[in-house]
Structure formats: structure tokens, C-alpha cells
Amino acid sequence: MDEVRPTSGAQAHGLVPLFPPGLEAIYGECRRLYPEQANPLQVTAIVKYWLGGPDPLDYISMYRNTGCPAQDVQEHWHYVSFGLSDLYGDNRVHEFTGADGPSGFGFELTFRLKREVGETAPPTWPAELMQGLARYVFQSENTFCSGDHVSWHSPLDNSESRIQHMLLTEDPQMQPIQTPFGCVSFLQIVGVCTEELQAAQQWNGQGILELMRGIRVAGGPWLITDMRRGETIFDIDPHLQQERVDQGIESEGSNLSGVSAKCVWDDLSRPPEDEEDSRSICIGSQPRRLSDKDTEQIRETLRKGLEFNSKAALPPISSQRQNHERPQSRKDSLESESSAAIVPHELVRTRQLESVHLKFNQESGTLLPLCLRGRLLHGRHFTYKSINGDTAITFVSTGVEGAFATEEHPYAAHGPWLQILLTEEFVEQMLGDLQELNTREETKLPKEYSWPEKKLKISVLPDSVFDNPLQ
């Protein structure tokens, strides 16, 4: 993050003589909540993003919130971003498309941090966290929506805290606003432990957030993050895992339809020297590129893919259209919302493969039971999109429409995109064979699983294989 400095609100906003309309609209919503804090402390990037600086958020205001004793809400610091929405309306950052749609990306971020005893000023580290999320949004053009999760793999405040990941939800106090440049909603960051993130992946983020609202030390009604929290919601109430999460997965499946991952695949049907072998898309060689249509279809299939701090992050991947699951239907589709089923390009033919070998790192491999139990057994699909190239692996069930893998030809490739169709019977068999991946203990690697009668092989390999492909 560029240099930050706390400043007064008026100074940071630059009254010369009026606020930019988009900024004024957000600031007005803040004044509604905090009429006594007209000039809050702010963190501001010295060089604005639209002047070549690295930080997309022009300002982050920090308010002292007294909580709500009637709802058992504790005192905390409340952070509000300015910059993901269109503040200026002159195309310096966001293209102005009219007042009827979203302003910029259509949202701003907020964060609620428990105020420690004796603290007289808000910590500024949440500003760096919010800038990091904003940089992802600007660089990827993927937006967030309520229920999304972010795998951060590091304490949010760089301490020894167990709070190392995030969920996103609607801010409980800030209301969506209409600005001259479009509408803006407010999404709150909620810090969570690894076990809570995993439960959100396996079930859904909204369900875990609702459980956290019911436990004061885990956030309470306003989901206030306490970086000193040492217990997960499952430590506090051991019955939650089985009675709420496991039953939810069993009855509803998982809302997670894809992850960014360390993965590759090999076509074992052809000899290695064959120029058409799909090894050309795998480790140690130049990958074919996904076509624009394939890329768009995968974007519509997945839910937000984020990579942070060069870690093996596996958060959700999501289209900007916020295509939520339809739990009442077991029939899923790989069709894009914006078009009919994608027809393979004439220049990139779809190939039916006889035998395939899938390779995942440990973190990706541990999500295979989720893919099978939480997605395919509920008639859905699940995609691994490689963080190292264009490679993509999509598992589909027999109820998924728009797939180019079929029961007759269950392994099919379109360029570097592999689809694998699994019958319910085979999914149940695989779940039994992959049962050890369900444990939270690290598995000794490498691990290999093979189903010769199905001509399918899966390897779970160390990260070094993917990070140093030529070794």
C-alpha cells in the first residue's frame, strides 16, 4: 500500500468548494449514522489511483461505534471505503454508464473491529486489508456479493491471530444509496478462522454468518471481528458442525461452484510424443490458450477466484452477474446467462479422451470430497481453474446441461479445458476411496488414487511440483 496518513474528514475530502457527488452521497450515509463525528479520522493514499498510485481506494473513514446494548452489540471501530464506486463521474476511474445501474463496481467495503480496552484511536491495518481487496477487484474486474468468502491464509493484522480469512455480508447499519452515478451497497468484511472458512466452502457463507450472529464472541448480530478470538464457533458449540453444517450440506449441497487452484491434467490416451497430446497444456510446457468464449463460460460457471500474497489461496470465483445457486432445482447448467450453450469453436475442436490423469496440490485435493458430495451428488458442477495458466478441470454430474462431456464420452477436452462427467454410482465409490482427504491433518504426499476400470487417475502432489515445474 502507498504511504497512509490519518487525516480529518474535511481535509481528506478536499472541500474545494463541494464534495464530488459520489463521495458526498457516501459521506451523507456516514453522517446519518455518525452525526457527532463530522470529521472522522481517515487513511488516504498519498498518490491517488487515478494519478498512477497503487491504491484504488481514495479514502477509508474510521468511526467509533458505541454499539447497541439492547442487542448486546459491543463497542467497536467502523471502517468505510471510498473508491470502489464512482466518486467523481468524470471517467477518471470508473466509466460512467448512467444513474440507473451500479456506480462503479456497485459497492463499497466496510469492516467492524472490536475496540480494545484503553484504545483511543482506531488501528490503521484494516485500511491495508481493504486496499488489498480493492486491488483484486480492480485488477480482475470481479465483484463481491454477500456470502462470498476470501481465503487469506495469514492473520488479517499480521499477528498470531487465528482470524486468517474473510466472509462478506451486508453491513447491518449502512443502507444502499442512490448517487448521481448509480447505486451503491455496503459489503462488510467479517474475519473468520480456518475451520469456519472450510465450513463456508463446504456449505455456504450465509449459513456460517448466521451461526456467527448467534454467538457474541464470534461477532454477534453485527458480526464484529475480534482479532483476539481464540475459539471457533465449533469449539464454542460442538453441535453446530453436525446439526447445522453437515445436515445443511446433506440437504442443500454446497454453493461453491469453483476455486482457483494448483492443478494440471494429462491425456493418457495418447503417447507423449504426439503433438496433439494435452500434455501441451500441462506442467513444463507452453499451454494452449482458452478461447474468449470458453473463458466467458468458465467465468459464468465459477464463483470469484482470488489470489493474494502469492499464496495458494482457494477462495470463491464469481461472475459479476452474481449468479446464485437455485437450491430448489437439481438440474444445473453450464450455459452462460448471456448466451445459449457455448458451441465449440471450429478452430478448437472438442476431443473425447479415453483416459486422464488429474494432478492437484494438497489444498486443492482436500476439496475433492466437497466437489463430489456437496456438488455432484446434488446435480451440480465444480471447476478447478489453474492459477498457473489456462488449464481448467470441470467435474459435471449427469444432470448438468450444456456440458460437452457425456455419459458415452465422460472425458472431453476443449483446448486446455477438461470436463469429466461422473455418474452418481461412481461418485459414491470415489467418496469412499478419497475418505482420507476429509481429515484436517496433512496427508503424506504424494498420494495416488486410481480407478482402472474407469481409466481415471488422481494424484495429490506437493506444492513444489507446481511451483517449480521444470525440476
Short mmCIF file of C-alpha atoms in Angstrom, two decimals:
data_model
loop_
_atom_site.label_atom_id
_atom_site.label_comp_id
_atom_site.label_asym_id
_atom_site.label_seq_id
_atom_site.Cartn_x
_atom_site.Cartn_y
_atom_site.Cartn_z
CA MET A 1 0.00 0.00 0.00
CA ASP A 2 1.18 3.51 -0.70
CA GLU A 3 2.01 5.68 2.31
CA VAL A 4 -1.01 6.25 4.51
CA ARG A 5 -1.74 9.02 6.93
CA PRO A 6 -4.66 9.71 9.27
CA THR A 7 -6.32 13.00 8.39
CA SER A 8 -9.52 14.79 9.24
CA GLY A 9 -12.51 14.11 7.01
CA ALA A 10 -12.79 17.63 5.64
CA GLN A 11 -9.12 17.82 4.74
CA ALA A 12 -9.06 14.39 3.15
CA HIS A 13 -12.19 15.02 1.09
CA GLY A 14 -10.79 18.29 -0.19
CA LEU A 15 -13.64 20.83 0.12
CA VAL A 16 -13.00 22.89 -2.98
CA PRO A 17 -15.79 24.03 -2.51
CA LEU A 18 -18.06 20.98 -2.84
CA PHE A 19 -17.52 17.26 -2.41
CA PRO A 20 -17.63 15.21 -5.63
CA PRO A 21 -21.25 13.97 -5.87
CA GLY A 22 -20.49 10.25 -5.44
CA LEU A 23 -18.30 10.89 -2.43
CA GLU A 24 -20.87 13.25 -0.92
CA ALA A 25 -23.57 10.56 -1.21
CA ILE A 26 -21.49 8.02 0.74
CA TYR A 27 -20.38 10.62 3.25
CA GLY A 28 -24.05 11.52 3.76
CA GLU A 29 -24.87 7.94 4.71
CA CYS A 30 -21.97 8.01 7.18
CA ARG A 31 -23.26 11.27 8.68
CA ARG A 32 -26.67 9.64 9.16
CA LEU A 33 -25.03 7.02 11.40
CA TYR A 34 -22.44 9.29 13.00
CA PRO A 35 -23.84 12.83 13.23
CA GLU A 36 -21.40 13.66 16.05
CA GLN A 37 -18.36 12.57 14.00
CA ALA A 38 -18.41 15.02 11.10
CA ASN A 39 -14.63 14.87 10.67
CA PRO A 40 -13.61 11.23 11.24
CA LEU A 41 -10.06 10.01 11.12
CA GLN A 42 -9.21 8.81 7.63
CA VAL A 43 -6.49 6.90 5.87
CA THR A 44 -5.71 8.29 2.44
CA ALA A 45 -3.27 7.22 -0.25
CA ILE A 46 -0.75 9.99 -0.93
CA VAL A 47 -0.89 9.36 -4.70
CA LYS A 48 -4.41 8.66 -5.90
CA TYR A 49 -5.08 5.65 -8.12
CA TRP A 50 -6.18 7.87 -10.99
CA LEU A 51 -2.83 9.67 -10.79
CA GLY A 52 -0.83 6.45 -11.04
CA GLY A 53 -0.80 5.40 -7.37
CA PRO A 54 -1.15 1.72 -6.36
CA ASP A 55 -4.17 2.06 -4.05
CA PRO A 56 -7.66 2.09 -5.61
CA LEU A 57 -9.41 3.47 -2.51
CA ASP A 58 -9.08 7.23 -2.24
CA TYR A 59 -10.11 7.26 1.42
CA ILE A 60 -11.04 4.95 4.27
CA SER A 61 -13.01 6.63 7.07
CA MET A 62 -12.76 5.26 10.60
CA TYR A 63 -15.61 5.81 13.08
CA ARG A 64 -16.06 4.97 16.73
CA ASN A 65 -19.28 2.99 17.15
CA THR A 66 -20.72 2.73 20.66
CA GLY A 67 -22.56 -0.47 19.81
CA CYS A 68 -26.10 -1.30 20.91
CA PRO A 69 -26.53 -2.62 24.47
CA ALA A 70 -30.13 -3.61 23.77
CA GLN A 71 -28.88 -6.06 21.11
CA ASP A 72 -25.76 -6.98 23.08
CA VAL A 73 -23.56 -5.31 20.44
CA GLN A 74 -20.18 -4.27 21.82
CA GLU A 75 -18.28 -1.07 21.13
CA HIS A 76 -16.10 -1.19 18.02
CA TRP A 77 -14.36 0.70 15.23
CA HIS A 78 -16.24 1.02 11.93
CA TYR A 79 -14.26 1.41 8.68
CA VAL A 80 -15.84 2.60 5.40
CA SER A 81 -14.13 2.67 1.99
CA PHE A 82 -14.42 5.30 -0.74
CA GLY A 83 -13.40 4.33 -4.27
CA LEU A 84 -14.93 1.06 -5.44
CA SER A 85 -17.93 3.10 -6.50
CA ASP A 86 -17.75 6.12 -8.83
CA LEU A 87 -16.95 9.16 -6.69
CA TYR A 88 -16.40 11.69 -9.48
CA GLY A 89 -18.49 10.81 -12.54
CA ASP A 90 -15.88 12.12 -14.96
CA ASN A 91 -14.40 8.77 -16.09
CA ARG A 92 -11.13 9.33 -14.25
CA VAL A 93 -11.53 5.95 -12.52
CA HIS A 94 -14.85 4.37 -13.49
CA GLU A 95 -16.72 4.60 -16.76
CA PHE A 96 -19.95 6.50 -16.20
CA THR A 97 -22.81 4.41 -17.58
CA GLY A 98 -25.81 6.23 -16.14
CA ALA A 99 -27.63 6.62 -12.86
CA ASP A 100 -29.86 3.55 -13.26
CA GLY A 101 -27.18 0.88 -12.86
CA PRO A 102 -24.37 0.31 -10.37
CA SER A 103 -21.99 3.13 -9.56
CA GLY A 104 -18.53 1.88 -10.49
CA PHE A 105 -18.41 -1.68 -9.15
CA GLY A 106 -21.64 -1.01 -7.28
CA PHE A 107 -20.40 -1.38 -3.72
CA GLU A 108 -18.04 -0.14 -1.02
CA LEU A 109 -16.38 -2.21 1.71
CA THR A 110 -16.86 -1.82 5.46
CA PHE A 111 -15.24 -3.53 8.44
CA ARG A 112 -16.12 -3.66 12.15
CA LEU A 113 -13.26 -4.28 14.58
CA LYS A 114 -13.73 -4.79 18.31
CA ARG A 115 -12.40 -1.82 20.29
CA GLU A 116 -9.90 -2.96 22.88
CA VAL A 117 -9.95 -1.53 26.41
CA GLY A 118 -7.96 1.70 26.55
CA GLU A 119 -7.83 2.14 22.77
CA THR A 120 -8.28 5.83 21.93
CA ALA A 121 -7.65 5.69 18.16
CA PRO A 122 -8.57 3.06 15.55
CA PRO A 123 -5.80 0.75 14.27
CA THR A 124 -4.94 1.52 10.64
CA TRP A 125 -4.10 -2.02 9.49
CA PRO A 126 -7.68 -2.65 8.27
CA ALA A 127 -7.06 0.04 5.63
CA GLU A 128 -4.30 -2.09 4.07
CA LEU A 129 -6.62 -5.10 4.14
CA MET A 130 -9.37 -3.16 2.35
CA GLN A 131 -6.90 -1.81 -0.21
CA GLY A 132 -5.76 -5.37 -0.93
CA LEU A 133 -9.32 -6.50 -1.63
CA ALA A 134 -9.94 -3.39 -3.73
CA ARG A 135 -6.81 -4.05 -5.81
CA TYR A 136 -8.12 -7.52 -6.58
CA VAL A 137 -11.47 -6.12 -7.72
CA PHE A 138 -9.85 -3.52 -9.97
CA GLN A 139 -7.35 -5.95 -11.47
CA SER A 140 -9.76 -8.83 -12.06
CA GLU A 141 -12.98 -6.83 -12.60
CA ASN A 142 -14.72 -9.45 -10.44
CA THR A 143 -17.07 -8.05 -7.84
CA PHE A 144 -18.06 -9.29 -4.40
CA CYS A 145 -21.50 -10.21 -3.15
CA SER A 146 -22.90 -11.16 0.24
CA GLY A 147 -21.93 -14.68 1.26
CA ASP A 148 -18.64 -14.71 -0.65
CA HIS A 149 -15.51 -15.86 1.12
CA VAL A 150 -11.84 -14.95 0.76
CA SER A 151 -9.00 -17.33 1.69
CA TRP A 152 -6.25 -15.06 3.04
CA HIS A 153 -4.02 -17.68 4.70
CA SER A 154 -2.49 -15.17 7.09
CA PRO A 155 -3.66 -13.30 10.22
CA LEU A 156 -5.52 -10.23 8.96
CA ASP A 157 -3.45 -7.96 11.21
CA ASN A 158 -0.12 -9.82 10.70
CA SER A 159 -0.19 -11.04 14.31
CA GLU A 160 -0.50 -14.61 15.62
CA SER A 161 -4.31 -14.48 15.45
CA ARG A 162 -6.49 -17.41 14.35
CA ILE A 163 -8.54 -14.94 12.28
CA GLN A 164 -6.95 -15.59 8.89
CA HIS A 165 -9.76 -15.49 6.34
CA MET A 166 -12.86 -13.45 5.49
CA LEU A 167 -16.55 -13.72 4.70
CA LEU A 168 -18.59 -10.89 3.21
CA THR A 169 -22.09 -9.79 4.15
CA GLU A 170 -24.37 -6.75 4.03
CA ASP A 171 -23.40 -4.07 6.54
CA PRO A 172 -26.07 -4.19 9.28
CA GLN A 173 -26.41 -0.40 9.59
CA MET A 174 -25.46 1.19 6.27
CA GLN A 175 -28.27 1.23 3.74
CA PRO A 176 -27.84 1.05 -0.05
CA ILE A 177 -27.76 4.55 -1.53
CA GLN A 178 -28.58 6.13 -4.87
CA THR A 179 -25.95 8.52 -6.22
CA PRO A 180 -25.95 10.60 -9.43
CA PHE A 181 -23.68 7.92 -10.89
CA GLY A 182 -25.67 4.84 -9.86
CA CYS A 183 -26.48 2.73 -6.82
CA VAL A 184 -24.03 1.71 -4.10
CA SER A 185 -24.38 -1.02 -1.47
CA PHE A 186 -22.09 -1.65 1.51
CA LEU A 187 -20.46 -5.06 2.00
CA GLN A 188 -18.92 -5.80 5.38
CA ILE A 189 -15.74 -7.84 5.81
CA VAL A 190 -16.01 -10.43 8.61
CA GLY A 191 -12.85 -12.12 9.92
CA VAL A 192 -13.11 -15.90 10.38
CA CYS A 193 -10.96 -18.85 11.45
CA THR A 194 -9.80 -21.58 9.05
CA GLU A 195 -12.41 -24.07 10.31
CA GLU A 196 -15.18 -21.50 9.70
CA LEU A 197 -13.89 -20.79 6.19
CA GLN A 198 -13.84 -24.52 5.41
CA ALA A 199 -17.42 -24.86 6.62
CA ALA A 200 -18.43 -21.93 4.40
CA GLN A 201 -16.74 -23.63 1.43
CA GLN A 202 -18.40 -26.95 2.11
CA TRP A 203 -21.87 -25.49 2.81
CA ASN A 204 -22.39 -21.77 2.17
CA GLY A 205 -21.18 -18.45 3.52
CA GLN A 206 -24.61 -17.15 4.51
CA GLY A 207 -25.24 -20.17 6.71
CA ILE A 208 -21.97 -19.72 8.62
CA LEU A 209 -22.59 -15.97 9.01
CA GLU A 210 -25.98 -16.72 10.54
CA LEU A 211 -24.38 -19.10 13.04
CA MET A 212 -21.81 -16.41 13.95
CA ARG A 213 -24.55 -13.84 14.54
CA GLY A 214 -25.90 -16.05 17.28
CA ILE A 215 -22.60 -16.17 19.19
CA ARG A 216 -21.48 -12.90 20.78
CA VAL A 217 -17.76 -13.68 20.92
CA ALA A 218 -17.79 -14.75 17.27
CA GLY A 219 -19.28 -11.44 16.11
CA GLY A 220 -22.82 -11.23 17.40
CA PRO A 221 -25.68 -9.58 15.50
CA TRP A 222 -23.41 -7.01 13.79
CA LEU A 223 -20.60 -9.51 13.08
CA ILE A 224 -17.81 -7.56 14.79
CA THR A 225 -14.36 -9.05 14.21
CA ASP A 226 -12.31 -9.78 17.34
CA MET A 227 -8.71 -10.49 16.38
CA ARG A 228 -8.09 -11.96 19.85
CA ARG A 229 -10.78 -14.60 19.47
CA GLY A 230 -9.14 -17.95 20.15
CA GLU A 231 -12.11 -20.29 19.66
CA THR A 232 -14.07 -21.17 16.55
CA ILE A 233 -17.85 -21.35 16.61
CA PHE A 234 -17.42 -25.15 16.59
CA ASP A 235 -15.20 -25.00 19.67
CA ILE A 236 -17.83 -22.90 21.42
CA ASP A 237 -20.75 -25.10 20.34
CA PRO A 238 -19.58 -28.54 19.10
CA HIS A 239 -23.10 -29.44 18.00
CA LEU A 240 -23.08 -26.83 15.22
CA GLN A 241 -20.88 -28.91 12.89
CA GLN A 242 -23.10 -31.97 12.84
CA GLU A 243 -26.53 -30.46 13.50
CA ARG A 244 -26.26 -27.43 11.21
CA VAL A 245 -23.34 -27.64 8.78
CA ASP A 246 -23.31 -31.37 7.97
CA GLN A 247 -27.10 -31.50 7.71
CA GLY A 248 -27.04 -28.40 5.54
CA ILE A 249 -24.55 -29.96 3.15
CA GLU A 250 -26.58 -33.17 3.04
CA SER A 251 -29.89 -31.43 2.30
CA GLU A 252 -28.76 -28.37 0.31
CA GLY A 253 -25.32 -29.19 -1.07
CA SER A 254 -22.61 -26.54 -1.42
CA ASN A 255 -22.92 -23.11 -3.02
CA LEU A 256 -19.25 -23.14 -4.01
CA SER A 257 -19.01 -23.98 -7.72
CA GLY A 258 -15.32 -23.36 -8.34
CA VAL A 259 -11.92 -22.43 -6.97
CA SER A 260 -8.60 -21.09 -8.16
CA ALA A 261 -6.21 -23.98 -7.74
CA LYS A 262 -2.85 -25.57 -8.43
CA CYS A 263 -3.86 -28.27 -10.87
CA VAL A 264 -2.98 -29.87 -14.21
CA TRP A 265 -4.27 -32.76 -16.29
CA ASP A 266 -2.72 -35.28 -18.69
CA ASP A 267 -4.34 -37.13 -21.55
CA LEU A 268 -3.17 -40.72 -21.07
CA SER A 269 -4.94 -41.78 -24.26
CA ARG A 270 -2.10 -40.56 -26.49
CA PRO A 271 1.64 -41.17 -26.47
CA PRO A 272 3.70 -38.30 -25.03
CA GLU A 273 5.36 -37.56 -28.36
CA ASP A 274 2.00 -36.86 -30.06
CA GLU A 275 1.86 -33.16 -30.85
CA GLU A 276 -1.84 -33.10 -30.21
CA ASP A 277 -1.42 -34.57 -26.72
CA SER A 278 -2.97 -32.47 -23.99
CA ARG A 279 0.39 -32.58 -22.20
CA SER A 280 0.97 -29.38 -24.12
CA ILE A 281 -1.30 -27.67 -21.63
CA CYS A 282 0.33 -29.12 -18.56
CA ILE A 283 3.35 -28.55 -16.35
CA GLY A 284 6.62 -27.65 -18.00
CA SER A 285 5.32 -26.70 -21.43
CA GLN A 286 3.58 -23.86 -23.20
CA PRO A 287 -0.20 -24.07 -22.63
CA ARG A 288 -2.76 -23.51 -25.30
CA ARG A 289 -4.90 -20.51 -24.50
CA LEU A 290 -8.57 -20.66 -23.69
CA SER A 291 -10.77 -19.07 -26.31
CA ASP A 292 -12.73 -15.96 -25.34
CA LYS A 293 -15.98 -17.94 -25.33
CA ASP A 294 -14.53 -20.67 -23.12
CA THR A 295 -13.14 -18.06 -20.75
CA GLU A 296 -16.52 -16.35 -20.51
CA GLN A 297 -18.30 -19.65 -19.93
CA ILE A 298 -15.93 -20.63 -17.12
CA ARG A 299 -16.33 -17.16 -15.59
CA GLU A 300 -20.08 -17.72 -15.56
CA THR A 301 -19.58 -21.19 -14.11
CA LEU A 302 -17.32 -20.20 -11.27
CA ARG A 303 -17.62 -18.02 -8.20
CA LYS A 304 -14.83 -15.41 -7.70
CA GLY A 305 -11.24 -16.53 -7.91
CA LEU A 306 -8.82 -14.51 -5.81
CA GLU A 307 -5.08 -14.87 -5.40
CA PHE A 308 -3.48 -12.93 -2.56
CA ASN A 309 0.08 -12.54 -1.33
CA SER A 310 1.27 -15.20 -3.80
CA LYS A 311 -0.23 -17.85 -1.52
CA ALA A 312 -2.10 -20.94 -2.66
CA ALA A 313 -5.41 -19.23 -1.98
CA LEU A 314 -8.57 -21.10 -2.78
CA PRO A 315 -11.38 -18.60 -2.43
CA PRO A 316 -14.55 -18.44 -4.46
CA ILE A 317 -14.75 -17.43 -8.08
CA SER A 318 -17.78 -15.45 -9.20
CA SER A 319 -19.11 -13.63 -12.20
CA GLN A 320 -20.12 -10.00 -11.94
CA ARG A 321 -23.70 -11.08 -12.53
CA GLN A 322 -23.77 -12.71 -9.07
CA ASN A 323 -25.31 -15.90 -10.39
CA HIS A 324 -26.56 -17.56 -7.19
CA GLU A 325 -27.43 -21.20 -6.91
CA ARG A 326 -31.00 -22.38 -7.20
CA PRO A 327 -31.25 -24.90 -4.34
CA GLN A 328 -34.77 -25.92 -5.25
CA SER A 329 -33.61 -27.43 -8.55
CA ARG A 330 -31.33 -30.41 -9.03
CA LYS A 331 -30.79 -29.53 -12.70
CA ASP A 332 -27.75 -27.31 -13.14
CA SER A 333 -26.35 -25.76 -16.28
CA LEU A 334 -23.01 -24.74 -17.75
CA GLU A 335 -24.73 -22.27 -20.03
CA SER A 336 -23.80 -18.60 -19.76
CA GLU A 337 -26.54 -16.25 -18.62
CA SER A 338 -25.70 -14.00 -21.55
CA SER A 339 -25.88 -16.63 -24.28
CA ALA A 340 -27.12 -20.06 -25.21
CA ALA A 341 -24.95 -23.11 -24.65
CA ILE A 342 -21.45 -22.42 -25.91
CA VAL A 343 -20.77 -24.20 -29.20
CA PRO A 344 -17.12 -25.25 -29.52
CA HIS A 345 -15.13 -23.14 -31.96
CA GLU A 346 -14.32 -24.67 -35.31
CA LEU A 347 -10.65 -23.81 -34.72
CA VAL A 348 -10.55 -25.61 -31.34
CA ARG A 349 -12.30 -28.93 -31.67
CA THR A 350 -13.66 -30.85 -28.71
CA ARG A 351 -11.75 -34.09 -28.18
CA GLN A 352 -13.07 -37.19 -26.47
CA LEU A 353 -10.40 -38.80 -24.27
CA GLU A 354 -10.16 -42.41 -23.18
CA SER A 355 -8.04 -41.97 -20.07
CA VAL A 356 -6.99 -38.97 -17.95
CA HIS A 357 -4.65 -38.21 -15.07
CA LEU A 358 -5.56 -35.31 -12.75
CA LYS A 359 -2.95 -33.65 -10.52
CA PHE A 360 -3.74 -31.36 -7.58
CA ASN A 361 -1.77 -29.79 -4.76
CA GLN A 362 -2.84 -30.71 -1.22
CA GLU A 363 -5.18 -27.77 -0.69
CA SER A 364 -6.95 -28.43 -3.98
CA GLY A 365 -7.08 -32.14 -3.28
CA THR A 366 -8.80 -31.69 0.08
CA LEU A 367 -11.70 -30.05 -1.78
CA LEU A 368 -12.39 -33.15 -3.89
CA PRO A 369 -14.84 -34.61 -1.30
CA LEU A 370 -16.65 -31.23 -1.28
CA CYS A 371 -16.78 -31.30 -5.08
CA LEU A 372 -18.27 -34.79 -5.06
CA ARG A 373 -20.54 -34.72 -2.00
CA GLY A 374 -21.62 -31.08 -1.95
CA ARG A 375 -21.90 -30.50 -5.69
CA LEU A 376 -22.14 -33.55 -7.96
CA LEU A 377 -24.48 -35.55 -5.71
CA HIS A 378 -26.82 -32.54 -5.87
CA GLY A 379 -26.84 -32.46 -9.67
CA ARG A 380 -24.32 -29.60 -9.97
CA HIS A 381 -20.85 -28.93 -11.34
CA PHE A 382 -17.49 -27.87 -9.87
CA THR A 383 -14.48 -26.27 -11.59
CA TYR A 384 -10.80 -26.02 -10.70
CA LYS A 385 -9.18 -23.13 -12.60
CA SER A 386 -5.39 -23.20 -12.58
CA ILE A 387 -3.61 -20.19 -11.07
CA ASN A 388 -0.55 -21.02 -13.20
CA GLY A 389 -2.14 -20.88 -16.64
CA ASP A 390 -5.27 -21.51 -18.68
CA THR A 391 -5.83 -25.09 -17.53
CA ALA A 392 -9.33 -25.78 -16.15
CA ILE A 393 -10.92 -29.01 -14.87
CA THR A 394 -14.71 -29.15 -14.54
CA PHE A 395 -16.49 -32.07 -12.87
CA VAL A 396 -20.10 -32.41 -14.00
CA SER A 397 -22.96 -34.65 -12.94
CA THR A 398 -25.35 -36.34 -15.34
CA GLY A 399 -27.96 -33.66 -14.61
CA VAL A 400 -25.85 -30.73 -15.84
CA GLU A 401 -26.95 -29.14 -19.12
CA GLY A 402 -24.60 -27.55 -21.65
CA ALA A 403 -21.61 -29.81 -20.95
CA PHE A 404 -19.53 -31.30 -23.76
CA ALA A 405 -18.66 -34.39 -21.68
CA THR A 406 -21.36 -37.07 -21.97
CA GLU A 407 -22.10 -40.45 -20.40
CA GLU A 408 -20.86 -42.09 -23.62
CA HIS A 409 -17.69 -39.94 -23.61
CA PRO A 410 -17.18 -38.89 -19.96
CA TYR A 411 -13.77 -37.27 -20.57
CA ALA A 412 -13.77 -34.42 -23.08
CA ALA A 413 -11.39 -31.53 -23.70
CA HIS A 414 -11.89 -28.20 -25.41
CA GLY A 415 -8.38 -26.82 -25.67
CA PRO A 416 -6.98 -26.70 -22.11
CA TRP A 417 -10.46 -27.08 -20.54
CA LEU A 418 -11.19 -30.65 -19.43
CA GLN A 419 -14.66 -31.80 -18.45
CA ILE A 420 -15.25 -35.03 -16.53
CA LEU A 421 -18.75 -36.47 -16.23
CA LEU A 422 -19.25 -38.74 -13.23
CA THR A 423 -22.28 -40.91 -12.58
CA GLU A 424 -23.80 -40.95 -9.10
CA GLU A 425 -22.63 -44.53 -8.58
CA PHE A 426 -19.03 -43.62 -9.43
CA VAL A 427 -19.18 -40.51 -7.22
CA GLU A 428 -20.17 -42.68 -4.24
CA GLN A 429 -17.29 -45.03 -4.99
CA MET A 430 -14.81 -42.17 -5.23
CA LEU A 431 -16.02 -40.66 -1.95
CA GLY A 432 -15.20 -43.91 -0.20
CA ASP A 433 -11.76 -44.12 -1.78
CA LEU A 434 -10.94 -40.46 -1.07
CA GLN A 435 -12.18 -40.53 2.52
CA GLU A 436 -8.74 -39.73 3.99
CA LEU A 437 -8.83 -36.33 2.23
CA ASN A 438 -11.68 -35.33 4.56
CA THR A 439 -9.35 -35.18 7.55
CA ARG A 440 -7.88 -31.82 8.55
CA GLU A 441 -4.50 -33.40 9.18
CA GLU A 442 -1.93 -33.02 6.43
CA THR A 443 -1.62 -36.15 4.30
CA LYS A 444 1.81 -37.55 3.47
CA LEU A 445 2.46 -36.74 -0.17
CA PRO A 446 2.42 -37.79 -2.89
CA LYS A 447 -0.88 -39.70 -2.82
CA GLU A 448 -2.27 -41.55 -5.79
CA TYR A 449 -5.77 -42.85 -6.42
CA SER A 450 -6.65 -44.94 -9.43
CA TRP A 451 -9.81 -46.42 -10.94
CA PRO A 452 -8.50 -48.61 -13.79
CA GLU A 453 -11.94 -49.70 -14.92
CA LYS A 454 -12.85 -46.03 -15.39
CA LYS A 455 -9.41 -45.13 -16.80
CA LEU A 456 -9.08 -42.30 -14.28
CA LYS A 457 -6.10 -41.47 -12.08
CA ILE A 458 -5.77 -38.67 -9.48
CA SER A 459 -2.53 -37.57 -7.81
CA VAL A 460 -2.21 -35.19 -4.87
CA LEU A 461 1.28 -33.67 -5.02
CA PRO A 462 3.44 -31.23 -3.06
CA ASP A 463 3.27 -27.54 -3.95
CA SER A 464 6.88 -27.69 -5.17
CA VAL A 465 5.79 -29.73 -8.18
CA PHE A 466 3.58 -26.86 -9.32
CA ASP A 467 5.85 -24.01 -8.22
CA ASN A 468 8.95 -25.47 -9.93
CA PRO A 469 7.54 -27.40 -12.92
CA LEU A 470 10.92 -27.96 -14.57
CA GLN A 471 12.56 -29.62 -11.57
#
